[in-house]
mmCIF file as gemmi writes it, N, C-alpha and C atoms, coordinates in Angstrom:
data_model
loop_
_atom_site.group_PDB
_atom_site.id
_atom_site.type_symbol
_atom_site.label_atom_id
_atom_site.label_alt_id
_atom_site.label_comp_id
_atom_site.label_asym_id
_atom_site.label_entity_id
_atom_site.label_seq_id
_atom_site.pdbx_PDB_ins_code
_atom_site.Cartn_x
_atom_site.Cartn_y
_atom_site.Cartn_z
_atom_site.occupancy
_atom_site.B_iso_or_equiv
_atom_site.pdbx_formal_charge
_atom_site.auth_seq_id
_atom_site.auth_asym_id
_atom_site.pdbx_PDB_model_num
ATOM 1 N N . MET Axp A 1 ? -20.218 13.073 -3.083 1 0 ? 1 A 1
ATOM 2 C CA . MET Axp A 1 ? -19.997 13.532 -1.725 1 0 ? 1 A 1
ATOM 3 C C . MET Axp A 1 ? -19.833 12.347 -0.785 1 0 ? 1 A 1
ATOM 4 N N . ALA Axp A 2 ? -18.782 12.414 0.009 1 0 ? 2 A 1
ATOM 5 C CA . ALA Axp A 2 ? -18.4 11.265 0.823 1 0 ? 2 A 1
ATOM 6 C C . ALA Axp A 2 ? -19.305 11.264 2.133 1 0 ? 2 A 1
ATOM 7 N N . ASP Axp A 3 ? -19.805 10.156 2.493 1 0 ? 3 A 1
ATOM 8 C CA . ASP Axp A 3 ? -20.487 10.095 3.772 1 0 ? 3 A 1
ATOM 9 C C . ASP Axp A 3 ? -19.541 9.647 4.873 1 0 ? 3 A 1
ATOM 10 N N . GLU Axp A 4 ? -20.131 9.477 6.075 1 0 ? 4 A 1
ATOM 11 C CA . GLU Axp A 4 ? -19.213 9.205 7.188 1 0 ? 4 A 1
ATOM 12 C C . GLU Axp A 4 ? -18.628 7.738 7.087 1 0 ? 4 A 1
ATOM 13 N N . PHE Axp A 5 ? -19.284 6.826 6.35 1 0 ? 5 A 1
ATOM 14 C CA . PHE Axp A 5 ? -18.714 5.522 6.165 1 0 ? 5 A 1
ATOM 15 C C . PHE Axp A 5 ? -17.533 5.514 5.196 1 0 ? 5 A 1
ATOM 16 N N . ASP Axp A 6 ? -17.65 6.32 4.138 1 0 ? 6 A 1
ATOM 17 C CA . ASP Axp A 6 ? -16.473 6.588 3.193 1 0 ? 6 A 1
ATOM 18 C C . ASP Axp A 6 ? -15.325 7.126 3.963 1 0 ? 6 A 1
ATOM 19 N N . ASN Axp A 7 ? -15.626 8.156 4.807 1 0 ? 7 A 1
ATOM 20 C CA . ASN Axp A 7 ? -14.485 8.795 5.518 1 0 ? 7 A 1
ATOM 21 C C . ASN Axp A 7 ? -13.887 7.789 6.52 1 0 ? 7 A 1
ATOM 22 N N . ALA Axp A 8 ? -14.661 7.043 7.166 1 0 ? 8 A 1
ATOM 23 C CA . ALA Axp A 8 ? -14.134 6.034 8.195 1 0 ? 8 A 1
ATOM 24 C C . ALA Axp A 8 ? -13.306 4.967 7.405 1 0 ? 8 A 1
ATOM 25 N N . SER Axp A 9 ? -13.742 4.523 6.231 1 0 ? 9 A 1
ATOM 26 C CA . SER Axp A 9 ? -12.992 3.569 5.465 1 0 ? 9 A 1
ATOM 27 C C . SER Axp A 9 ? -11.706 4.137 5.075 1 0 ? 9 A 1
ATOM 28 N N . ALA Axp A 10 ? -11.656 5.43 4.582 1 0 ? 10 A 1
ATOM 29 C CA . ALA Axp A 10 ? -10.434 6.032 4.126 1 0 ? 10 A 1
ATOM 30 C C . ALA Axp A 10 ? -9.532 6.191 5.286 1 0 ? 10 A 1
ATOM 31 N N . LEU Axp A 11 ? -9.955 6.547 6.498 1 0 ? 11 A 1
ATOM 32 C CA . LEU Axp A 11 ? -9.135 6.667 7.637 1 0 ? 11 A 1
ATOM 33 C C . LEU Axp A 11 ? -8.534 5.354 8.056 1 0 ? 11 A 1
ATOM 34 N N . GLU Axp A 12 ? -9.405 4.288 7.985 1 0 ? 12 A 1
ATOM 35 C CA . GLU Axp A 12 ? -8.886 2.901 8.377 1 0 ? 12 A 1
ATOM 36 C C . GLU Axp A 12 ? -7.737 2.512 7.389 1 0 ? 12 A 1
ATOM 37 N N . GLU Axp A 13 ? -7.932 2.799 6.16 1 0 ? 13 A 1
ATOM 38 C CA . GLU Axp A 13 ? -6.916 2.376 5.193 1 0 ? 13 A 1
ATOM 39 C C . GLU Axp A 13 ? -5.666 3.21 5.398 1 0 ? 13 A 1
ATOM 40 N N . LEU Axp A 14 ? -5.777 4.448 5.648 1 0 ? 14 A 1
ATOM 41 C CA . LEU Axp A 14 ? -4.571 5.301 5.97 1 0 ? 14 A 1
ATOM 42 C C . LEU Axp A 14 ? -3.81 4.748 7.192 1 0 ? 14 A 1
ATOM 43 N N . GLU Axp A 15 ? -4.547 4.398 8.25 1 0 ? 15 A 1
ATOM 44 C CA . GLU Axp A 15 ? -3.895 3.933 9.467 1 0 ? 15 A 1
ATOM 45 C C . GLU Axp A 15 ? -3.206 2.582 9.2 1 0 ? 15 A 1
ATOM 46 N N . ARG Axp A 16 ? -3.837 1.722 8.385 1 0 ? 16 A 1
ATOM 47 C CA . ARG Axp A 16 ? -3.235 0.466 8.099 1 0 ? 16 A 1
ATOM 48 C C . ARG Axp A 16 ? -1.939 0.656 7.345 1 0 ? 16 A 1
ATOM 49 N N . ASP Axp A 17 ? -2.011 1.525 6.276 1 0 ? 17 A 1
ATOM 50 C CA . ASP Axp A 17 ? -0.825 1.879 5.488 1 0 ? 17 A 1
ATOM 51 C C . ASP Axp A 17 ? 0.335 2.357 6.35 1 0 ? 17 A 1
ATOM 52 N N . LEU Axp A 18 ? -0.021 3.269 7.256 1 0 ? 18 A 1
ATOM 53 C CA . LEU Axp A 18 ? 1.013 3.821 8.184 1 0 ? 18 A 1
ATOM 54 C C . LEU Axp A 18 ? 1.584 2.79 9.052 1 0 ? 18 A 1
ATOM 55 N N . ALA Axp A 19 ? 0.79 1.923 9.583 1 0 ? 19 A 1
ATOM 56 C CA . ALA Axp A 19 ? 1.276 0.843 10.481 1 0 ? 19 A 1
ATOM 57 C C . ALA Axp A 19 ? 2.179 -0.112 9.696 1 0 ? 19 A 1
ATOM 58 N N . LEU Axp A 20 ? 1.849 -0.469 8.515 1 0 ? 20 A 1
ATOM 59 C CA . LEU Axp A 20 ? 2.64 -1.329 7.723 1 0 ? 20 A 1
ATOM 60 C C . LEU Axp A 20 ? 3.973 -0.648 7.336 1 0 ? 20 A 1
ATOM 61 N N . ALA Axp A 21 ? 3.927 0.685 6.999 1 0 ? 21 A 1
ATOM 62 C CA . ALA Axp A 21 ? 5.187 1.364 6.619 1 0 ? 21 A 1
ATOM 63 C C . ALA Axp A 21 ? 6.121 1.509 7.842 1 0 ? 21 A 1
ATOM 64 N N . ASN Axp A 22 ? 5.536 1.559 9.038 1 0 ? 22 A 1
ATOM 65 C CA . ASN Axp A 22 ? 6.373 1.856 10.193 1 0 ? 22 A 1
ATOM 66 C C . ASN Axp A 22 ? 6.673 0.67 11.07 1 0 ? 22 A 1
ATOM 67 N N . ARG Axp A 23 ? 6.211 -0.547 10.52 1 0 ? 23 A 1
ATOM 68 C CA . ARG Axp A 23 ? 6.491 -1.712 11.431 1 0 ? 23 A 1
ATOM 69 C C . ARG Axp A 23 ? 7.989 -2.018 11.416 1 0 ? 23 A 1
ATOM 70 N N . GLN Axp A 24 ? 8.405 -2.545 12.487 1 0 ? 24 A 1
ATOM 71 C CA . GLN Axp A 24 ? 9.813 -2.923 12.689 1 0 ? 24 A 1
ATOM 72 C C . GLN Axp A 24 ? 10.157 -4.15 11.795 1 0 ? 24 A 1
ATOM 73 N N . LYS Axp A 25 ? 11.084 -3.943 10.944 1 0 ? 25 A 1
ATOM 74 C CA . LYS Axp A 25 ? 11.56 -5.004 10.054 1 0 ? 25 A 1
ATOM 75 C C . LYS Axp A 25 ? 12.739 -5.742 10.682 1 0 ? 25 A 1
ATOM 76 N N . THR Axp A 26 ? 12.649 -6.993 10.857 1 0 ? 26 A 1
ATOM 77 C CA . THR Axp A 26 ? 13.757 -7.687 11.45 1 0 ? 26 A 1
ATOM 78 C C . THR Axp A 26 ? 14.821 -7.952 10.339 1 0 ? 26 A 1
ATOM 79 N N . GLN Axp A 27 ? 16.019 -7.821 10.767 1 0 ? 27 A 1
ATOM 80 C CA . GLN Axp A 27 ? 17.189 -8.07 9.851 1 0 ? 27 A 1
ATOM 81 C C . GLN Axp A 27 ? 18.024 -9.159 10.372 1 0 ? 27 A 1
ATOM 82 N N . MET Axp A 28 ? 18.39 -10.032 9.418 1 0 ? 28 A 1
ATOM 83 C CA . MET Axp A 28 ? 19.272 -11.114 9.769 1 0 ? 28 A 1
ATOM 84 C C . MET Axp A 28 ? 20.728 -10.64 9.593 1 0 ? 28 A 1
ATOM 85 N N . PRO Axp A 29 ? 21.544 -10.688 10.613 1 0 ? 29 A 1
ATOM 86 C CA . PRO Axp A 29 ? 22.947 -10.27 10.429 1 0 ? 29 A 1
ATOM 87 C C . PRO Axp A 29 ? 23.684 -11.207 9.522 1 0 ? 29 A 1
ATOM 88 N N . PHE Axp A 30 ? 24.655 -10.645 8.83 1 0 ? 30 A 1
ATOM 89 C CA . PHE Axp A 30 ? 25.531 -11.409 7.975 1 0 ? 30 A 1
ATOM 90 C C . PHE Axp A 30 ? 26.456 -12.232 8.891 1 0 ? 30 A 1
ATOM 91 N N . THR Axp A 31 ? 26.537 -13.534 8.708 1 0 ? 31 A 1
ATOM 92 C CA . THR Axp A 31 ? 27.441 -14.332 9.548 1 0 ? 31 A 1
ATOM 93 C C . THR Axp A 31 ? 28.572 -14.998 8.686 1 0 ? 31 A 1
ATOM 94 N N . GLY Axp A 32 ? 28.437 -14.969 7.331 1 0 ? 32 A 1
ATOM 95 C CA . GLY Axp A 32 ? 29.413 -15.627 6.609 1 0 ? 32 A 1
ATOM 96 C C . GLY Axp A 32 ? 29.052 -17.027 6.262 1 0 ? 32 A 1
ATOM 97 N N . MET Axp A 33 ? 27.903 -17.492 6.844 1 0 ? 33 A 1
ATOM 98 C CA . MET Axp A 33 ? 27.429 -18.846 6.583 1 0 ? 33 A 1
ATOM 99 C C . MET Axp A 33 ? 25.913 -18.832 6.238 1 0 ? 33 A 1
ATOM 100 N N . CYS Axp A 34 ? 25.511 -19.778 5.41 1 0 ? 34 A 1
ATOM 101 C CA . CYS Axp A 34 ? 24.118 -19.86 5.043 1 0 ? 34 A 1
ATOM 102 C C . CYS Axp A 34 ? 23.318 -20.238 6.321 1 0 ? 34 A 1
ATOM 103 N N . TYR Axp A 35 ? 22.221 -19.539 6.492 1 0 ? 35 A 1
ATOM 104 C CA . TYR Axp A 35 ? 21.369 -19.773 7.654 1 0 ? 35 A 1
ATOM 105 C C . TYR Axp A 35 ? 20.722 -21.186 7.622 1 0 ? 35 A 1
ATOM 106 N N . ASN Axp A 36 ? 20.628 -21.758 6.416 1 0 ? 36 A 1
ATOM 107 C CA . ASN Axp A 36 ? 19.933 -23.066 6.294 1 0 ? 36 A 1
ATOM 108 C C . ASN Axp A 36 ? 20.967 -24.236 6.314 1 0 ? 36 A 1
ATOM 109 N N . CYS Axp A 37 ? 21.951 -24.189 5.46 1 0 ? 37 A 1
ATOM 110 C CA . CYS Axp A 37 ? 22.864 -25.386 5.365 1 0 ? 37 A 1
ATOM 111 C C . CYS Axp A 37 ? 24.209 -25.166 6.007 1 0 ? 37 A 1
ATOM 112 N N . HIS Axp A 38 ? 24.481 -23.854 6.496 1 0 ? 38 A 1
ATOM 113 C CA . HIS Axp A 38 ? 25.748 -23.546 7.136 1 0 ? 38 A 1
ATOM 114 C C . HIS Axp A 38 ? 26.931 -23.649 6.181 1 0 ? 38 A 1
ATOM 115 N N . GLU Axp A 39 ? 26.729 -23.47 4.908 1 0 ? 39 A 1
ATOM 116 C CA . GLU Axp A 39 ? 27.884 -23.396 3.986 1 0 ? 39 A 1
ATOM 117 C C . GLU Axp A 39 ? 28.463 -22.056 4.074 1 0 ? 39 A 1
ATOM 118 N N . ARG Axp A 40 ? 29.71 -21.883 3.768 1 0 ? 40 A 1
ATOM 119 C CA . ARG Axp A 40 ? 30.373 -20.563 3.71 1 0 ? 40 A 1
ATOM 120 C C . ARG Axp A 40 ? 29.88 -19.801 2.556 1 0 ? 40 A 1
ATOM 121 N N . ILE Axp A 41 ? 29.542 -18.513 2.759 1 0 ? 41 A 1
ATOM 122 C CA . ILE Axp A 41 ? 29.118 -17.636 1.698 1 0 ? 41 A 1
ATOM 123 C C . ILE Axp A 41 ? 29.838 -16.263 1.784 1 0 ? 41 A 1
ATOM 124 N N . GLU Axp A 42 ? 29.853 -15.592 0.705 1 0 ? 42 A 1
ATOM 125 C CA . GLU Axp A 42 ? 30.597 -14.25 0.644 1 0 ? 42 A 1
ATOM 126 C C . GLU Axp A 42 ? 29.691 -13.129 0.951 1 0 ? 42 A 1
ATOM 127 N N . SER Axp A 43 ? 28.337 -13.274 0.666 1 0 ? 43 A 1
ATOM 128 C CA . SER Axp A 43 ? 27.422 -12.137 0.899 1 0 ? 43 A 1
ATOM 129 C C . SER Axp A 43 ? 26.08 -12.721 1.141 1 0 ? 43 A 1
ATOM 130 N N . GLY Axp A 44 ? 25.162 -11.912 1.703 1 0 ? 44 A 1
ATOM 131 C CA . GLY Axp A 44 ? 23.813 -12.424 1.864 1 0 ? 44 A 1
ATOM 132 C C . GLY Axp A 44 ? 23.644 -13.29 3.023 1 0 ? 44 A 1
ATOM 133 N N . ASN Axp A 45 ? 22.513 -13.979 3.146 1 0 ? 45 A 1
ATOM 134 C CA . ASN Axp A 45 ? 22.213 -14.875 4.312 1 0 ? 45 A 1
ATOM 135 C C . ASN Axp A 45 ? 22.044 -16.336 3.862 1 0 ? 45 A 1
ATOM 136 N N . PHE Axp A 46 ? 21.876 -16.515 2.605 1 0 ? 46 A 1
ATOM 137 C CA . PHE Axp A 46 ? 21.667 -17.936 2.061 1 0 ? 46 A 1
ATOM 138 C C . PHE Axp A 46 ? 22.58 -18.161 0.876 1 0 ? 46 A 1
ATOM 139 N N . CYS Axp A 47 ? 22.861 -19.408 0.629 1 0 ? 47 A 1
ATOM 140 C CA . CYS Axp A 47 ? 23.767 -19.712 -0.437 1 0 ? 47 A 1
ATOM 141 C C . CYS Axp A 47 ? 23.035 -19.752 -1.796 1 0 ? 47 A 1
ATOM 142 N N . ASP Axp A 48 ? 21.763 -20.048 -1.797 1 0 ? 48 A 1
ATOM 143 C CA . ASP Axp A 48 ? 20.95 -19.962 -2.94 1 0 ? 48 A 1
ATOM 144 C C . ASP Axp A 48 ? 19.461 -19.858 -2.577 1 0 ? 48 A 1
ATOM 145 N N . LYS Axp A 49 ? 18.652 -19.754 -3.654 1 0 ? 49 A 1
ATOM 146 C CA . LYS Axp A 49 ? 17.185 -19.612 -3.487 1 0 ? 49 A 1
ATOM 147 C C . LYS Axp A 49 ? 16.508 -20.744 -2.701 1 0 ? 49 A 1
ATOM 148 N N . ASP Axp A 50 ? 16.938 -21.963 -3.073 1 0 ? 50 A 1
ATOM 149 C CA . ASP Axp A 50 ? 16.402 -23.131 -2.428 1 0 ? 50 A 1
ATOM 150 C C . ASP Axp A 50 ? 16.597 -23.206 -0.938 1 0 ? 50 A 1
ATOM 151 N N . CYS Axp A 51 ? 17.798 -22.792 -0.522 1 0 ? 51 A 1
ATOM 152 C CA . CYS Axp A 51 ? 18.115 -22.727 0.944 1 0 ? 51 A 1
ATOM 153 C C . CYS Axp A 51 ? 17.211 -21.699 1.596 1 0 ? 51 A 1
ATOM 154 N N . CYS Axp A 52 ? 17.007 -20.574 0.937 1 0 ? 52 A 1
ATOM 155 C CA . CYS Axp A 52 ? 16.251 -19.518 1.439 1 0 ? 52 A 1
ATOM 156 C C . CYS Axp A 52 ? 14.733 -20.01 1.625 1 0 ? 52 A 1
ATOM 157 N N . GLU Axp A 53 ? 14.209 -20.671 0.664 1 0 ? 53 A 1
ATOM 158 C CA . GLU Axp A 53 ? 12.89 -21.131 0.722 1 0 ? 53 A 1
ATOM 159 C C . GLU Axp A 53 ? 12.727 -22.211 1.807 1 0 ? 53 A 1
ATOM 160 N N . ASP Axp A 54 ? 13.697 -23.168 1.814 1 0 ? 54 A 1
ATOM 161 C CA . ASP Axp A 54 ? 13.62 -24.178 2.945 1 0 ? 54 A 1
ATOM 162 C C . ASP Axp A 54 ? 13.69 -23.561 4.327 1 0 ? 54 A 1
ATOM 163 N N . TRP Axp A 55 ? 14.488 -22.557 4.481 1 0 ? 55 A 1
ATOM 164 C CA . TRP Axp A 55 ? 14.606 -21.869 5.777 1 0 ? 55 A 1
ATOM 165 C C . TRP Axp A 55 ? 13.26 -21.231 6.168 1 0 ? 55 A 1
ATOM 166 N N . GLN Axp A 56 ? 12.674 -20.525 5.183 1 0 ? 56 A 1
ATOM 167 C CA . GLN Axp A 56 ? 11.382 -19.841 5.358 1 0 ? 56 A 1
ATOM 168 C C . GLN Axp A 56 ? 10.292 -20.904 5.793 1 0 ? 56 A 1
ATOM 169 N N . LYS Axp A 57 ? 10.231 -21.991 5.024 1 0 ? 57 A 1
ATOM 170 C CA . LYS Axp A 57 ? 9.295 -23.008 5.369 1 0 ? 57 A 1
ATOM 171 C C . LYS Axp A 57 ? 9.457 -23.574 6.772 1 0 ? 57 A 1
ATOM 172 N N . ALA Axp A 58 ? 10.69 -23.781 7.15 1 0 ? 58 A 1
ATOM 173 C CA . ALA Axp A 58 ? 11.004 -24.282 8.508 1 0 ? 58 A 1
ATOM 174 C C . ALA Axp A 58 ? 10.537 -23.262 9.585 1 0 ? 58 A 1
ATOM 175 N N . GLN Axp A 59 ? 10.815 -22.008 9.309 1 0 ? 59 A 1
ATOM 176 C CA . GLN Axp A 59 ? 10.409 -20.922 10.25 1 0 ? 59 A 1
ATOM 177 C C . GLN Axp A 59 ? 8.913 -20.912 10.328 1 0 ? 59 A 1
ATOM 178 N N . TRP Axp A 60 ? 8.22 -21.01 9.205 1 0 ? 60 A 1
ATOM 179 C CA . TRP Axp A 60 ? 6.729 -21.018 9.229 1 0 ? 60 A 1
ATOM 180 C C . TRP Axp A 60 ? 6.199 -22.146 10.066 1 0 ? 60 A 1
ATOM 181 N N . ALA Axp A 61 ? 6.801 -23.39 9.821 1 0 ? 61 A 1
ATOM 182 C CA . ALA Axp A 61 ? 6.389 -24.535 10.593 1 0 ? 61 A 1
ATOM 183 C C . ALA Axp A 61 ? 6.632 -24.449 12.056 1 0 ? 61 A 1
ATOM 184 N N . LYS Axp A 62 ? 7.755 -23.816 12.382 1 0 ? 62 A 1
ATOM 185 C CA . LYS Axp A 62 ? 8.078 -23.593 13.783 1 0 ? 62 A 1
ATOM 186 C C . LYS Axp A 62 ? 7.09 -22.626 14.413 1 0 ? 62 A 1
ATOM 187 N N . SER Axp A 63 ? 6.659 -21.598 13.753 1 0 ? 63 A 1
ATOM 188 C CA . SER Axp A 63 ? 5.732 -20.606 14.261 1 0 ? 63 A 1
ATOM 189 C C . SER Axp A 63 ? 4.373 -21.25 14.42 1 0 ? 63 A 1
ATOM 190 N N . GLN Axp A 64 ? 4.004 -22.283 13.674 1 0 ? 64 A 1
ATOM 191 C CA . GLN Axp A 64 ? 2.709 -22.918 13.787 1 0 ? 64 A 1
ATOM 192 C C . GLN Axp A 64 ? 2.707 -23.885 14.961 1 0 ? 64 A 1
ATOM 193 N N . ARG Axp A 65 ? 3.802 -24.418 15.346 1 0 ? 65 A 1
ATOM 194 C CA . ARG Axp A 65 ? 3.889 -25.324 16.523 1 0 ? 65 A 1
ATOM 195 C C . ARG Axp A 65 ? 3.818 -24.55 17.813 1 0 ? 65 A 1
ATOM 196 N N . GLN Axp A 66 ? 4.137 -23.282 17.774 1 0 ? 66 A 1
ATOM 197 C CA . GLN Axp A 66 ? 4.179 -22.437 18.997 1 0 ? 66 A 1
ATOM 198 C C . GLN Axp A 66 ? 2.832 -21.972 19.398 1 0 ? 66 A 1
ATOM 199 N N . ARG Axp A 67 ? 1.836 -22.167 18.633 1 0 ? 67 A 1
ATOM 200 C CA . ARG Axp A 67 ? 0.507 -21.652 18.939 1 0 ? 67 A 1
ATOM 201 C C . ARG Axp A 67 ? -0.178 -22.488 19.899 1 0 ? 67 A 1
């Protein structure tokens, strides 16, 4: 039998799952150029996996400087 702490925990988990499912996901528009090295590309946002990782690292570093 569930007590009030179990019910509260279940509710918290449900609310967290709903918040994550409904969060606004940012989308990067296709520009025809790699967001990292600016090479021409036919599809996607990056020319390869390395450029994607480099861009993500740069964005993370930028977010850390803004704090």
